[in-house]
Short mmCIF file of the C-alpha atoms (twelve columns), coordinates in Angstrom:
data_MODEL
# 
_entry.id   MODEL 
# 
loop_
_atom_site.group_PDB 
_atom_site.id 
_atom_site.type_symbol 
_atom_site.label_atom_id 
_atom_site.label_alt_id 
_atom_site.label_comp_id 
_atom_site.label_asym_id 
_atom_site.label_seq_id 
_atom_site.Cartn_x 
_atom_site.Cartn_y 
_atom_site.Cartn_z 
_atom_site.pdbx_PDB_model_num 
ATOM 1   C CA . MET A 1   20.404  1.216   -6.195  1 
ATOM 2   C CA . PRO A 2   18.585  -2.265  -8.209  1 
ATOM 3   C CA . ARG A 3   14.707  -1.667  -8.966  1 
ATOM 4   C CA . ARG A 4   13.098  -3.848  -7.295  1 
ATOM 5   C CA . MET A 5   11.542  -5.232  -10.721 1 
ATOM 6   C CA . HIS A 6   8.358   -6.317  -8.073  1 
ATOM 7   C CA . ALA A 7   7.344   -3.440  -6.916  1 
ATOM 8   C CA . HIS A 8   3.282   -2.917  -7.303  1 
ATOM 9   C CA . ARG A 9   3.575   -5.490  -10.151 1 
ATOM 10  C CA . GLY A 10  -0.301  -5.057  -9.694  1 
ATOM 11  C CA . LEU A 11  -0.581  -2.038  -11.852 1 
ATOM 12  C CA . ALA A 12  1.412   -3.533  -14.780 1 
ATOM 13  C CA . GLN A 13  -2.234  -6.046  -15.130 1 
ATOM 14  C CA . PRO A 14  -4.658  -3.078  -16.885 1 
ATOM 15  C CA . SER A 15  -7.664  -4.998  -14.814 1 
ATOM 16  C CA . ARG A 16  -5.453  -4.410  -11.089 1 
ATOM 17  C CA . LEU A 17  -5.158  -0.885  -12.562 1 
ATOM 18  C CA . GLN A 18  -9.050  -0.592  -13.032 1 
ATOM 19  C CA . VAL A 19  -9.641  -2.349  -9.102  1 
ATOM 20  C CA . VAL A 20  -7.359  0.712   -7.953  1 
ATOM 21  C CA . ALA A 21  -8.539  3.509   -9.345  1 
ATOM 22  C CA . LEU A 22  -11.989 2.299   -8.860  1 
ATOM 23  C CA . VAL A 23  -11.918 2.208   -5.343  1 
ATOM 24  C CA . MET A 24  -9.822  5.430   -4.761  1 
ATOM 25  C CA . GLU A 25  -12.864 6.641   -6.374  1 
ATOM 26  C CA . GLN A 26  -15.775 5.175   -4.894  1 
ATOM 27  C CA . PRO A 27  -14.457 4.005   -1.804  1 
ATOM 28  C CA . GLY A 28  -15.940 1.322   0.323   1 
ATOM 29  C CA . LEU A 29  -16.863 -0.852  -2.567  1 
ATOM 30  C CA . SER A 30  -17.139 -4.536  -2.090  1 
ATOM 31  C CA . LEU A 31  -16.241 -7.776  -4.707  1 
ATOM 32  C CA . ALA A 32  -19.681 -7.433  -6.055  1 
ATOM 33  C CA . ASP A 33  -20.077 -3.724  -6.577  1 
ATOM 34  C CA . ILE A 34  -16.087 -3.977  -8.240  1 
ATOM 35  C CA . SER A 35  -17.335 -6.471  -10.345 1 
ATOM 36  C CA . ALA A 36  -20.442 -4.957  -11.857 1 
ATOM 37  C CA . GLN A 37  -18.794 -1.856  -12.574 1 
ATOM 38  C CA . THR A 38  -15.723 -3.704  -14.403 1 
ATOM 39  C CA . GLY A 39  -17.391 -6.773  -15.731 1 
ATOM 40  C CA . LEU A 40  -14.824 -9.233  -13.945 1 
ATOM 41  C CA . HIS A 41  -15.245 -12.163 -12.666 1 
ATOM 42  C CA . ALA A 42  -15.398 -12.864 -8.640  1 
ATOM 43  C CA . ASN A 43  -12.413 -15.935 -8.317  1 
ATOM 44  C CA . THR A 44  -10.695 -13.196 -10.814 1 
ATOM 45  C CA . LEU A 45  -11.002 -10.337 -8.596  1 
ATOM 46  C CA . ARG A 46  -9.902  -12.499 -6.312  1 
ATOM 47  C CA . ASP A 47  -6.877  -13.034 -6.825  1 
ATOM 48  C CA . HIS A 48  -6.083  -9.184  -8.497  1 
ATOM 49  C CA . VAL A 49  -7.365  -7.836  -4.917  1 
ATOM 50  C CA . ARG A 50  -5.494  -10.653 -2.993  1 
ATOM 51  C CA . VAL A 51  -2.198  -8.980  -4.557  1 
ATOM 52  C CA . LEU A 52  -3.386  -5.238  -4.273  1 
ATOM 53  C CA . THR A 53  -3.499  -5.950  -0.488  1 
ATOM 54  C CA . GLU A 54  -0.081  -7.534  -0.509  1 
ATOM 55  C CA . GLU A 55  1.130   -4.316  -2.255  1 
ATOM 56  C CA . GLY A 56  0.277   -1.835  0.310   1 
ATOM 57  C CA . LEU A 57  -2.261  -0.486  -2.611  1 
ATOM 58  C CA . ILE A 58  -5.832  -1.088  -0.990  1 
ATOM 59  C CA . ARG A 59  -6.826  -3.226  1.938   1 
ATOM 60  C CA . GLY A 60  -10.261 -4.411  2.862   1 
ATOM 61  C CA . GLU A 61  -12.274 -4.275  5.766   1 
ATOM 62  C CA . VAL A 62  -15.357 -6.534  7.200   1 
ATOM 63  C CA . GLU A 63  -18.324 -4.549  6.807   1 
ATOM 64  C CA . HIS A 64  -20.438 -4.123  10.201  1 
ATOM 65  C CA . ARG A 65  -23.728 -4.412  8.970   1 
ATOM 66  C CA . ALA A 66  -27.025 -4.967  11.710  1 
ATOM 67  C CA . THR A 67  -28.905 -7.548  10.372  1 
ATOM 68  C CA . ARG A 68  -28.365 -11.218 9.514   1 
ATOM 69  C CA . GLY A 69  -26.145 -12.997 6.876   1 
ATOM 70  C CA . ARG A 70  -22.894 -13.074 6.083   1 
ATOM 71  C CA . PRO A 71  -20.890 -9.350  6.370   1 
ATOM 72  C CA . ARG A 72  -19.461 -8.535  3.172   1 
ATOM 73  C CA . ALA A 73  -15.760 -7.165  2.823   1 
ATOM 74  C CA . LEU A 74  -15.470 -3.022  1.361   1 
ATOM 75  C CA . PHE A 75  -12.323 -2.457  0.487   1 
ATOM 76  C CA . TYR A 76  -10.206 0.849   0.653   1 
ATOM 77  C CA . PRO A 77  -7.365  2.854   -0.304  1 
ATOM 78  C CA . VAL A 78  -4.246  2.598   1.036   1 
ATOM 79  C CA . ASP A 79  -3.351  6.165   1.789   1 
ATOM 80  C CA . ALA A 80  -0.736  7.344   4.296   1 
ATOM 81  C CA . THR A 81  -3.710  7.613   7.039   1 
ATOM 82  C CA . THR A 82  -3.342  3.823   6.564   1 
ATOM 83  C CA . VAL A 83  -1.266  2.330   8.938   1 
ATOM 84  C CA . ASN A 84  0.103   -0.071  6.486   1 
ATOM 85  C CA . GLU A 85  3.288   -2.454  7.124   1 
ATOM 86  C CA . ALA A 86  3.995   -2.617  3.610   1 
ATOM 87  C CA . ALA A 87  3.789   0.910   1.962   1 
ATOM 88  C CA . GLN A 88  5.126   2.450   5.534   1 
ATOM 89  C CA . ARG A 89  8.122   -0.854  4.327   1 
ATOM 90  C CA . ARG A 90  8.886   1.240   0.983   1 
ATOM 91  C CA . VAL A 91  8.666   4.801   2.420   1 
ATOM 92  C CA . ASP A 92  11.345  3.380   5.071   1 
ATOM 93  C CA . ASP A 93  14.063  1.820   2.828   1 
ATOM 94  C CA . ALA A 94  14.387  3.914   0.760   1 
ATOM 95  C CA . LYS A 95  15.090  6.999   3.772   1 
ATOM 96  C CA . ARG A 96  17.499  3.976   4.510   1 
ATOM 97  C CA . HIS A 97  19.128  4.109   0.501   1 
ATOM 98  C CA . GLY A 98  19.300  7.830   -0.082  1 
ATOM 99  C CA . ASP A 99  20.932  8.626   3.880   1 
ATOM 100 C CA . LEU A 100 23.636  4.789   2.347   1 
ATOM 101 C CA . LEU A 101 24.181  6.599   -1.338  1 
ATOM 102 C CA . ARG A 102 24.596  9.806   0.521   1 
ATOM 103 C CA . ARG A 103 27.528  8.602   2.754   1 
ATOM 104 C CA . ILE A 104 28.922  6.712   0.118   1 
ATOM 105 C CA . ASP A 105 28.649  9.723   -2.260  1 
ATOM 106 C CA . PRO A 106 28.561  13.114  -1.072  1 
ATOM 107 C CA . ALA A 107 27.611  14.282  -4.765  1 
ATOM 108 C CA . THR A 108 24.165  12.461  -4.777  1 
ATOM 109 C CA . THR A 109 23.355  15.247  -1.492  1 
ATOM 110 C CA . PRO A 110 20.364  17.776  -3.578  1 
ATOM 111 C CA . ASP A 111 20.387  21.425  -3.620  1 
ATOM 112 C CA . PRO A 112 21.833  23.153  -0.134  1 
ATOM 113 C CA . ALA A 113 18.230  24.919  0.190   1 
ATOM 114 C CA . ILE A 114 16.697  21.492  0.390   1 
ATOM 115 C CA . ALA A 115 19.812  19.820  2.217   1 
ATOM 116 C CA . GLN A 116 19.068  22.153  5.594   1 
ATOM 117 C CA . ASP A 117 15.777  19.892  5.560   1 
ATOM 118 C CA . PRO A 118 16.748  16.439  7.418   1 
ATOM 119 C CA . ASP A 119 12.413  15.976  6.034   1 
ATOM 120 C CA . ALA A 120 11.753  17.010  2.423   1 
ATOM 121 C CA . VAL A 121 15.699  15.496  1.929   1 
ATOM 122 C CA . HIS A 122 14.067  11.676  2.902   1 
ATOM 123 C CA . GLN A 123 10.599  13.229  1.684   1 
ATOM 124 C CA . LEU A 124 13.018  13.320  -2.044  1 
ATOM 125 C CA . ASP A 125 14.531  9.705   -1.088  1 
ATOM 126 C CA . ALA A 126 11.158  7.657   -1.045  1 
ATOM 127 C CA . LEU A 127 10.079  10.393  -5.033  1 
ATOM 128 C CA . TYR A 128 12.580  8.893   -6.697  1 
ATOM 129 C CA . GLU A 129 12.702  5.071   -5.549  1 
ATOM 130 C CA . HIS A 130 8.965   5.062   -6.033  1 
ATOM 131 C CA . LEU A 131 8.971   6.895   -9.083  1 
ATOM 132 C CA . ASP A 132 12.233  4.639   -10.300 1 
ATOM 133 C CA . GLU A 133 10.790  1.174   -9.591  1 
ATOM 134 C CA . GLN A 134 7.615   2.527   -12.041 1 
ATOM 135 C CA . GLY A 135 10.762  2.657   -14.428 1 
ATOM 136 C CA . LEU A 136 10.279  6.177   -15.422 1 
ATOM 137 C CA . ASP A 137 14.283  7.143   -14.449 1 
ATOM 138 C CA . PRO A 138 13.414  10.565  -12.613 1 
ATOM 139 C CA . ALA A 139 16.070  12.619  -12.984 1 
ATOM 140 C CA . PRO A 140 16.254  16.089  -10.676 1 
ATOM 141 C CA . THR A 141 16.464  19.418  -12.779 1 
ATOM 142 C CA . ASP A 142 19.025  21.584  -11.097 1 
ATOM 143 C CA . ASP A 143 16.903  22.510  -8.214  1 
ATOM 144 C CA . ASP A 144 15.363  19.239  -7.701  1 
ATOM 145 C CA . LEU A 145 11.637  20.752  -7.318  1 
ATOM 146 C CA . GLU A 146 11.656  19.408  -10.569 1 
ATOM 147 C CA . LEU A 147 11.312  15.929  -11.723 1 
ATOM 148 C CA . ALA A 148 12.338  14.522  -15.356 1 
ATOM 149 C CA . LEU A 149 10.448  11.200  -16.324 1 
ATOM 150 C CA . ARG A 150 10.484  8.734   -18.962 1 
ATOM 151 C CA . PRO A 151 7.052   8.202   -20.559 1 
ATOM 152 C CA . CYS A 152 5.378   5.238   -18.633 1 
ATOM 153 C CA . ALA A 153 5.816   1.788   -19.402 1 
ATOM 154 C CA . PHE A 154 2.399   1.496   -18.795 1 
ATOM 155 C CA . HIS A 155 0.169   3.119   -21.036 1 
ATOM 156 C CA . SER A 156 1.160   0.647   -23.913 1 
ATOM 157 C CA . LEU A 157 -0.927  -1.609  -21.637 1 
ATOM 158 C CA . VAL A 158 -3.908  0.583   -20.534 1 
ATOM 159 C CA . ALA A 159 -4.201  2.935   -23.082 1 
ATOM 160 C CA . GLU A 160 -7.969  2.250   -22.931 1 
ATOM 161 C CA . HIS A 161 -7.480  3.331   -19.591 1 
ATOM 162 C CA . ARG A 162 -4.778  6.366   -19.751 1 
ATOM 163 C CA . GLU A 163 -7.032  9.337   -17.292 1 
ATOM 164 C CA . ALA A 164 -7.156  6.045   -14.646 1 
ATOM 165 C CA . LEU A 165 -3.579  5.454   -14.571 1 
ATOM 166 C CA . CYS A 166 -2.304  8.721   -14.178 1 
ATOM 167 C CA . ARG A 167 -5.121  9.505   -11.839 1 
ATOM 168 C CA . VAL A 168 -3.525  6.259   -9.631  1 
ATOM 169 C CA . HIS A 169 0.104   7.375   -9.955  1 
ATOM 170 C CA . GLU A 170 -0.683  10.493  -9.150  1 
ATOM 171 C CA . GLY A 171 -2.360  9.886   -6.015  1 
ATOM 172 C CA . LEU A 172 0.405   6.870   -5.205  1 
ATOM 173 C CA . ILE A 173 3.015   10.032  -5.065  1 
ATOM 174 C CA . ARG A 174 1.395   12.414  -2.713  1 
ATOM 175 C CA . ASP A 175 0.808   9.557   -0.437  1 
ATOM 176 C CA . VAL A 176 4.836   8.741   -0.417  1 
ATOM 177 C CA . LEU A 177 5.194   11.620  -0.081  1 
ATOM 178 C CA . ASP A 178 2.584   12.708  3.056   1 
ATOM 179 C CA . ARG A 179 3.677   9.267   4.403   1 
ATOM 180 C CA . ALA A 180 7.583   9.417   4.241   1 
ATOM 181 C CA . GLY A 181 6.285   13.071  6.567   1 
ATOM 182 C CA . GLY A 182 7.844   16.778  5.725   1 
ATOM 183 C CA . PRO A 183 7.371   19.400  3.487   1 
ATOM 184 C CA . VAL A 184 7.255   18.458  0.146   1 
ATOM 185 C CA . GLU A 185 4.184   18.192  -1.564  1 
ATOM 186 C CA . VAL A 186 3.875   17.912  -5.319  1 
ATOM 187 C CA . ASP A 187 2.579   21.053  -7.621  1 
ATOM 188 C CA . ARG A 188 2.137   19.088  -10.836 1 
ATOM 189 C CA . VAL A 189 2.916   16.151  -12.744 1 
ATOM 190 C CA . SER A 190 2.512   17.222  -16.334 1 
ATOM 191 C CA . ALA A 191 2.101   14.609  -19.805 1 
ATOM 192 C CA . SER A 192 5.662   16.685  -20.980 1 
ATOM 193 C CA . CYS A 193 6.470   13.839  -19.150 1 
ATOM 194 C CA . ALA A 194 7.720   16.194  -16.043 1 
ATOM 195 C CA . MET A 195 6.141   16.508  -12.433 1 
ATOM 196 C CA . ARG A 196 6.813   19.897  -9.543  1 
ATOM 197 C CA . THR A 197 6.794   19.696  -6.461  1 
ATOM 198 C CA . ALA A 198 7.406   21.786  -3.824  1 
ATOM 199 C CA . SER A 199 8.588   22.478  -0.706  1 
ATOM 200 C CA . ALA A 200 6.726   24.495  1.771   1 
# 
């Protein structure tokens, strides 16, 4: 399937990556909080937050307060427990793409042990498409439980934020698997450009 180049475009900017990593680490931050911790101007942050919200990476909630004054918008990460149309649409599309691809080319059917569980197969569909959208070209091993990945193209953009980048990517991978629903979980993501999944 052709890669949707607009997918997760927000992560291609180091400052947006910083925002996602910060919101993942400290849910419930306001724009002022994010600005204070990143040094980014509030107007710049508004644009970043808009893009990241549209992509289903973070969400905003209006603060509930008992005191006077305008309530602030507080930002939280989007995870598998969050109802989010953009994130769910990506997972549902990946499932449909996988089903279509297997009908066209039965050779793409996973290892028989995995193929017996439709939920596990759909989780892998969602995972492969997510990784492909990131330009990581996932290549499964013989047992379909380990994926070799192309070196991350974002590293050259965010050399000083690699730890944050890796945390964001691992969090997104876990959320994709959880949102797809099934027994497959991430065992580890290694710096050698590989990840291991486990089917319960």
